[in-house]
Coordinates of C-alpha atoms and ligand atoms in Angstrom, one line a residue:
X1 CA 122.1 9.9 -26.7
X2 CA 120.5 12.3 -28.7
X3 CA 119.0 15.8 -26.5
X4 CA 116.9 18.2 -28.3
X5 CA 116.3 21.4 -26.5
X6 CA 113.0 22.9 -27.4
X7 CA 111.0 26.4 -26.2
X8 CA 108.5 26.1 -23.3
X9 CA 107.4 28.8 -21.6
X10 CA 107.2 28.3 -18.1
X11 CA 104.8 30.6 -15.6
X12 CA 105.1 33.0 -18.1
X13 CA 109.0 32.5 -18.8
X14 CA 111.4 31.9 -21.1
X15 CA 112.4 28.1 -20.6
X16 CA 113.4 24.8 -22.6
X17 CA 112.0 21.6 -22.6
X18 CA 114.8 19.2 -23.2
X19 CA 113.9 15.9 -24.7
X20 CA 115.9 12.7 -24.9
X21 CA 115.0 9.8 -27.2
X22 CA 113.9 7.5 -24.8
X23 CA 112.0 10.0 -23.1
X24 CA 113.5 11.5 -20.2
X25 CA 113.1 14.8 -20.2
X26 CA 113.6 18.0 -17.9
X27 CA 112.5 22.0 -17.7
X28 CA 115.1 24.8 -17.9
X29 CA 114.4 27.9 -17.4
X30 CA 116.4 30.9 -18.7
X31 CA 116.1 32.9 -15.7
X32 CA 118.4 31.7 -12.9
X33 CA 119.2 29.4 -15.7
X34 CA 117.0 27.2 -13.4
X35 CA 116.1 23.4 -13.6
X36 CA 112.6 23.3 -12.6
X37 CA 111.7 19.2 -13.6
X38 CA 113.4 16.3 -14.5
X39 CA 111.7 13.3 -15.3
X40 CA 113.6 10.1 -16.2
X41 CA 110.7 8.4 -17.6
X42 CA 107.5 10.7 -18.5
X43 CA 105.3 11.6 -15.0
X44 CA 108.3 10.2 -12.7
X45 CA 108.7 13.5 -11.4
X46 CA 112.1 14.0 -8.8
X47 CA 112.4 17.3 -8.5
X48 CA 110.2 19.3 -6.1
X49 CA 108.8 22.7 -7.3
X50 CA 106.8 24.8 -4.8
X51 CA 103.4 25.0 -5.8
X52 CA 103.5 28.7 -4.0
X53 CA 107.0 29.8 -5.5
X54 CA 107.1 33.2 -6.8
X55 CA 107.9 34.1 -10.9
X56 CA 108.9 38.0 -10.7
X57 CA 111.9 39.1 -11.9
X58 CA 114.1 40.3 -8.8
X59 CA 112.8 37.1 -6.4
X60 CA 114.4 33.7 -6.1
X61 CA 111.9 30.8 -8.1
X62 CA 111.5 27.6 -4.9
X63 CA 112.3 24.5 -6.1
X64 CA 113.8 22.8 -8.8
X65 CA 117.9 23.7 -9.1
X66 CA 118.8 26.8 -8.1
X67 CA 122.6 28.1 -9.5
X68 CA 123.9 29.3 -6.1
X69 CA 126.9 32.1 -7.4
X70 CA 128.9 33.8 -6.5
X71 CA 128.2 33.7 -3.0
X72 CA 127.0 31.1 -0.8
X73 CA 124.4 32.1 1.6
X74 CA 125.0 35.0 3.8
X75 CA 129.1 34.4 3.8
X76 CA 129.8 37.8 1.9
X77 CA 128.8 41.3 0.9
X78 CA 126.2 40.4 -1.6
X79 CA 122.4 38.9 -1.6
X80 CA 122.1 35.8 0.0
X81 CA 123.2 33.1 -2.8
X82 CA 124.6 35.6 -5.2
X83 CA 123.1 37.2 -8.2
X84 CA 123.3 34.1 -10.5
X85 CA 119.7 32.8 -9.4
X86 CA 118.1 36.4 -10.1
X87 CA 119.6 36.6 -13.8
X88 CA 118.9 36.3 -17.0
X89 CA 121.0 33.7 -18.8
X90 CA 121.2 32.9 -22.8
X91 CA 120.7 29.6 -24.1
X92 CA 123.5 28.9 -26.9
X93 CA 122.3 25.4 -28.0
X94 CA 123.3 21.8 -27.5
X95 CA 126.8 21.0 -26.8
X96 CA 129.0 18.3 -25.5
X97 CA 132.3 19.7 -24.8
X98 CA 132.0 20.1 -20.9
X99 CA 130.7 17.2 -20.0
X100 CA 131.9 14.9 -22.8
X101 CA 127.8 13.8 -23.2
X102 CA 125.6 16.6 -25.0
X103 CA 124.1 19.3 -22.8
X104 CA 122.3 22.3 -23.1
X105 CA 124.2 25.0 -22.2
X106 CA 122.8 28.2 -20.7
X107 CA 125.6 31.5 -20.7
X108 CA 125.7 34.5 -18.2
X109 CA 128.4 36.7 -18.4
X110 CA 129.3 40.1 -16.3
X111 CA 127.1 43.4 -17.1
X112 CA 127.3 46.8 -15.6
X113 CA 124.5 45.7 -12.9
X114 CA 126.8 42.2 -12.3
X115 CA 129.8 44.7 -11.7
X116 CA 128.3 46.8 -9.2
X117 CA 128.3 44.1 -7.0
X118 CA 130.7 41.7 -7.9
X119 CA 133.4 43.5 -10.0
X120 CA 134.7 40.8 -11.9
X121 CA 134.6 40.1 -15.0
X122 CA 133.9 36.6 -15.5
X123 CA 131.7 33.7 -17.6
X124 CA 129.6 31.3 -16.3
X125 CA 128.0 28.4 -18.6
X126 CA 125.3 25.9 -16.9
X127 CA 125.3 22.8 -19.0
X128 CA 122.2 20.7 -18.2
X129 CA 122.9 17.0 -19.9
X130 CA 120.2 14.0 -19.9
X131 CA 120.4 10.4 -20.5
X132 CA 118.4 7.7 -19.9
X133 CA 117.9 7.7 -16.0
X134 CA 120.4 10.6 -14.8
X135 CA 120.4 14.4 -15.1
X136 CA 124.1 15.9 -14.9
X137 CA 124.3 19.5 -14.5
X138 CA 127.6 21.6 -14.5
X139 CA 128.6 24.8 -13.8
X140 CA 131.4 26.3 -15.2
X141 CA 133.1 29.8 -14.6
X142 CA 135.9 31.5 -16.3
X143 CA 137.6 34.3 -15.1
X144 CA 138.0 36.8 -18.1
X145 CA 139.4 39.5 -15.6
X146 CA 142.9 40.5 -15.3
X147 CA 142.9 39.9 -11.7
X148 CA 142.7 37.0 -9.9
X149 CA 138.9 36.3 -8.6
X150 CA 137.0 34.3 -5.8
X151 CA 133.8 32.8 -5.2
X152 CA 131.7 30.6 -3.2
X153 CA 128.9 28.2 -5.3
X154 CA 126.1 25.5 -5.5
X155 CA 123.6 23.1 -7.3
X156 CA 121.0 23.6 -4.5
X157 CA 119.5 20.6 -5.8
X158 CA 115.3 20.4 -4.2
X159 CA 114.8 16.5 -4.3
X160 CA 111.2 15.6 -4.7
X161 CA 110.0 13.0 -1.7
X162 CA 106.4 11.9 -1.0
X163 CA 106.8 11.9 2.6
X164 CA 109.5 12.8 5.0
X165 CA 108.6 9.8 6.9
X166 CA 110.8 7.1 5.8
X167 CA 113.4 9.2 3.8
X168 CA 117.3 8.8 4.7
X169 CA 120.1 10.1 3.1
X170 CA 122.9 8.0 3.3
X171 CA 126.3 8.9 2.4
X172 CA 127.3 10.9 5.0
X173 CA 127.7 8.8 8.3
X174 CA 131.2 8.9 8.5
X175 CA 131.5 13.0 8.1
X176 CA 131.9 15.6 10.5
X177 CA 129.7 18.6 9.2
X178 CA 128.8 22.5 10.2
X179 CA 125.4 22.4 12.2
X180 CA 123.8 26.2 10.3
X181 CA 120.8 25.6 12.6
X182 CA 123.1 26.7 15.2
X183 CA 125.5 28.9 13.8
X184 CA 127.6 26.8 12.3
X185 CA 128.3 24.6 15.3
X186 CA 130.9 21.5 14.8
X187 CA 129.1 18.6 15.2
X188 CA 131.2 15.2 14.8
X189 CA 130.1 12.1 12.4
X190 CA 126.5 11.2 13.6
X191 CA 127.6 7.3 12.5
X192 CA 124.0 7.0 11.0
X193 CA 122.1 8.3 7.8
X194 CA 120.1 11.4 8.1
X195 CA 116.6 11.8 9.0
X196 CA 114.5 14.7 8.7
X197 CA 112.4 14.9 12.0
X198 CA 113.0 18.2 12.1
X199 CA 115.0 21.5 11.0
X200 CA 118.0 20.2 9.1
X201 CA 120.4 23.1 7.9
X202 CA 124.3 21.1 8.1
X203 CA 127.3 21.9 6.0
X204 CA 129.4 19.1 5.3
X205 CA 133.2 20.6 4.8
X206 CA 135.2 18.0 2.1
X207 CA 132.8 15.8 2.3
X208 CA 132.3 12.3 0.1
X209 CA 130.9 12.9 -3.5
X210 CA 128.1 10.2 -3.3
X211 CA 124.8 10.4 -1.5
X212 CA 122.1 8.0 -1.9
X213 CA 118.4 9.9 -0.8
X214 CA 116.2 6.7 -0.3
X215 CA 112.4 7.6 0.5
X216 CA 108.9 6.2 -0.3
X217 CA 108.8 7.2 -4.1
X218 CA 112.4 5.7 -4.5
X219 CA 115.8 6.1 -4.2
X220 CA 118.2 9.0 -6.0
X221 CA 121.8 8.5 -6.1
X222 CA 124.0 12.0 -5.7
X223 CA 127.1 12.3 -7.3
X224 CA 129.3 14.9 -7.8
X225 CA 132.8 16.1 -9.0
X226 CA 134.5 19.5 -8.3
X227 CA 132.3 20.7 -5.7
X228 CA 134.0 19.9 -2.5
X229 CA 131.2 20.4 0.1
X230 CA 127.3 18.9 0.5
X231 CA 124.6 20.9 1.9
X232 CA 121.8 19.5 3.3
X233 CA 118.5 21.5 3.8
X234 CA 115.1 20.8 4.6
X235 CA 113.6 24.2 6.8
X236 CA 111.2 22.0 9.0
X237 CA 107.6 22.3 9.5
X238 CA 107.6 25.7 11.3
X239 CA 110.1 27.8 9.1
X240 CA 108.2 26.2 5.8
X241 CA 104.7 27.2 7.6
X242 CA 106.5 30.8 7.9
X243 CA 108.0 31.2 4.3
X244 CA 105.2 32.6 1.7
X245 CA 107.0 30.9 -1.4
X246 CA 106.8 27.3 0.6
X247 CA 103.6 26.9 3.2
X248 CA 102.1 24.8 5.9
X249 CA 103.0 21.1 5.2
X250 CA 105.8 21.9 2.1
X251 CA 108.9 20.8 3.8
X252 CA 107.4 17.1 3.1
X253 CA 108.3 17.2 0.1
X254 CA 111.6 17.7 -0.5
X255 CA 115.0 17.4 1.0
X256 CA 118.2 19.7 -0.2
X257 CA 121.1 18.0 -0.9
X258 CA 123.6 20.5 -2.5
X259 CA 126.7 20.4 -4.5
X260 CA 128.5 23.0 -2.9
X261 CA 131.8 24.7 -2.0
X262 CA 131.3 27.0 0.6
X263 CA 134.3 26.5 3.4
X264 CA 137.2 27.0 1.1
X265 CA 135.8 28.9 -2.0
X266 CA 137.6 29.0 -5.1
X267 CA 139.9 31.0 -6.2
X268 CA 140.5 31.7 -10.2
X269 CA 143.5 33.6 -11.8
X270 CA 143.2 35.5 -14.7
X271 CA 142.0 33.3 -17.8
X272 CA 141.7 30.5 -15.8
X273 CA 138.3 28.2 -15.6
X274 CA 136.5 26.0 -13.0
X275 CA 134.1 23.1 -13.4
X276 CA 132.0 21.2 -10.9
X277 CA 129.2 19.2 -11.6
X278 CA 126.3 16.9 -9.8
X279 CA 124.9 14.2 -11.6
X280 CA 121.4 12.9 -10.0
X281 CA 120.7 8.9 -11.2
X282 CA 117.3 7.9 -10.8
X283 CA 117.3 4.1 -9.0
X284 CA 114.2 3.2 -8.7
X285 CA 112.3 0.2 -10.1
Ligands
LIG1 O1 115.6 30.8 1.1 P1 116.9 30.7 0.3 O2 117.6 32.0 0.2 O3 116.6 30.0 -1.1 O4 117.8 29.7 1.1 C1 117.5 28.4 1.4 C2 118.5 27.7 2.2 O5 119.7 27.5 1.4 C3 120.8 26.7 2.0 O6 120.4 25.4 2.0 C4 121.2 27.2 3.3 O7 122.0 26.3 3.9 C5 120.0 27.5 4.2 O8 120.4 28.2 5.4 C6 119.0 28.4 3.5 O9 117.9 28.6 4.3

């Protein structure tokens, strides 16, 4: 299906519009190379965007896709989540070799301010590809270094829900999983799908690549290839209340769930490359 990839600015940013023919569409913004909206039919909204998230340079943008890389969280040296959410990427234009469907493909490669605190040298591409009800986006990194290089990653995917009253993710009864809320306690398989009555921070080590988020405004299947791990976030009424980019009454809106490999990061040698990708279908009627 066709994708046309047109300028937008965004809060005051460089970002595309992408367009398909049938109307889907989504936002991409060039800083973080950062989905911000994707709508598989016009006004369908499924991402969530906080309504108090910040737009300067040097801060992370709430909402919408976040490129976690090259570090996951706190687990290394450098700011939480890595640099890759706080630079500036280049757009190079439509594309399909990646993904084998055409994507917009967004480029950030490694600077003297990358180097100072990540030495390699490297390339990552973000292709964002559209059809008629899914958004796949992929991240790709090549290690142009003569040494061999390692990083943790993820699509911190913020899915748009009306409520959390009612939402369930499913997917993830049978897994064993990393409770963050509590330092990364083991917590066996809860045999059930998740609900979010309160704080829910839970790594979920080589875990299965399909979700299903079903909630009042629909249902969102998560799928994903390469990434070994799923994240699932949602901060809970008190830490959203505390957070100046979400607010009092924000965490309703939105559940994480996150492509991610975190446990066992990856490791590239010299000229070699690494894809992983989520694709989000929209299911609802
Ligand atoms: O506030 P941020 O830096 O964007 O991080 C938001 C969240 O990201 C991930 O989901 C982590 O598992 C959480 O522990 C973290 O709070």
């Amino acid at each position: 299906m066709p994708l046309t990839a047109q300028p937008l600015p965004h809060h005051g940013r460089d970002s595309l519009l992408l367009l398909t023919s049938d109307g889907a569409r989504a936002q991409v913004g060039l800083y973080g190379a950062q989905v911000t909206s994707w709508q598989p039919v016009p006004g369908r909204e499924r991402l969530y965007l906080s309504p108090n998230a910040t737009w300067t340079t040097g801060t992370a943008i709430r909402g919408g896709i976040p490129v976690v890389f090259p570090q996951f969280g706190g687990r290394g040296p450098l700011a939480k989540h890595g640099f890759a959410r706080l630079s500036d990427w280049r757009f190079l234009g439509i594309d399909a070799t990646a993904l084998g469907q055409p994507a917009a493909v967004l480029e950030l490669s490694d600077s003297a301010d990358t180097r100072r605190h990540w030495p390699t040298r490297f390339r990552a591409r973000l292709h964002v590809a559209l059809s008629a009800s899914a958004l796949r986006v992929g991240l790709e990194v090549r290690n142009e270094d003569t040494a061999a290089a390692t990083f943790t990653t993820a699509l911190h995917t913020y899915l748009r829900v009306d409520s959390l009253e009612g939402t369930v993710l499913e997917g993830l009864e049978r897994a064993p999983y990393l409770d963050s809320t509590r330092g990364d306690t083991p917590m066996p398989a809860q045999g059930e799908g998740i609900r979010f009555n309160t704080e829910t921070d839970r790594i979920y080590p080589d875990s299965p690549h399909e979700t299903v988020l079903h909630g009042r405004n629909g249902r969102v299947r998560v799928r994903m290839s390469g990434f070994k791990d799923t994240v699932v976030w949602n901060p809970g009424a008190s830490l959203a209340a505390s957070m100046a980019d979400l607010g009092p009454g924000e965490h309703e809106h939105f559940v994480c769930v996150e492509a991610a490999t975190v446990i066992e990061p990856v490791t590239l040698a010299s000229g070699e490359s690494w894809l992983g990708w989520q694709q989000l279908v929209d299911e609802s009627d």
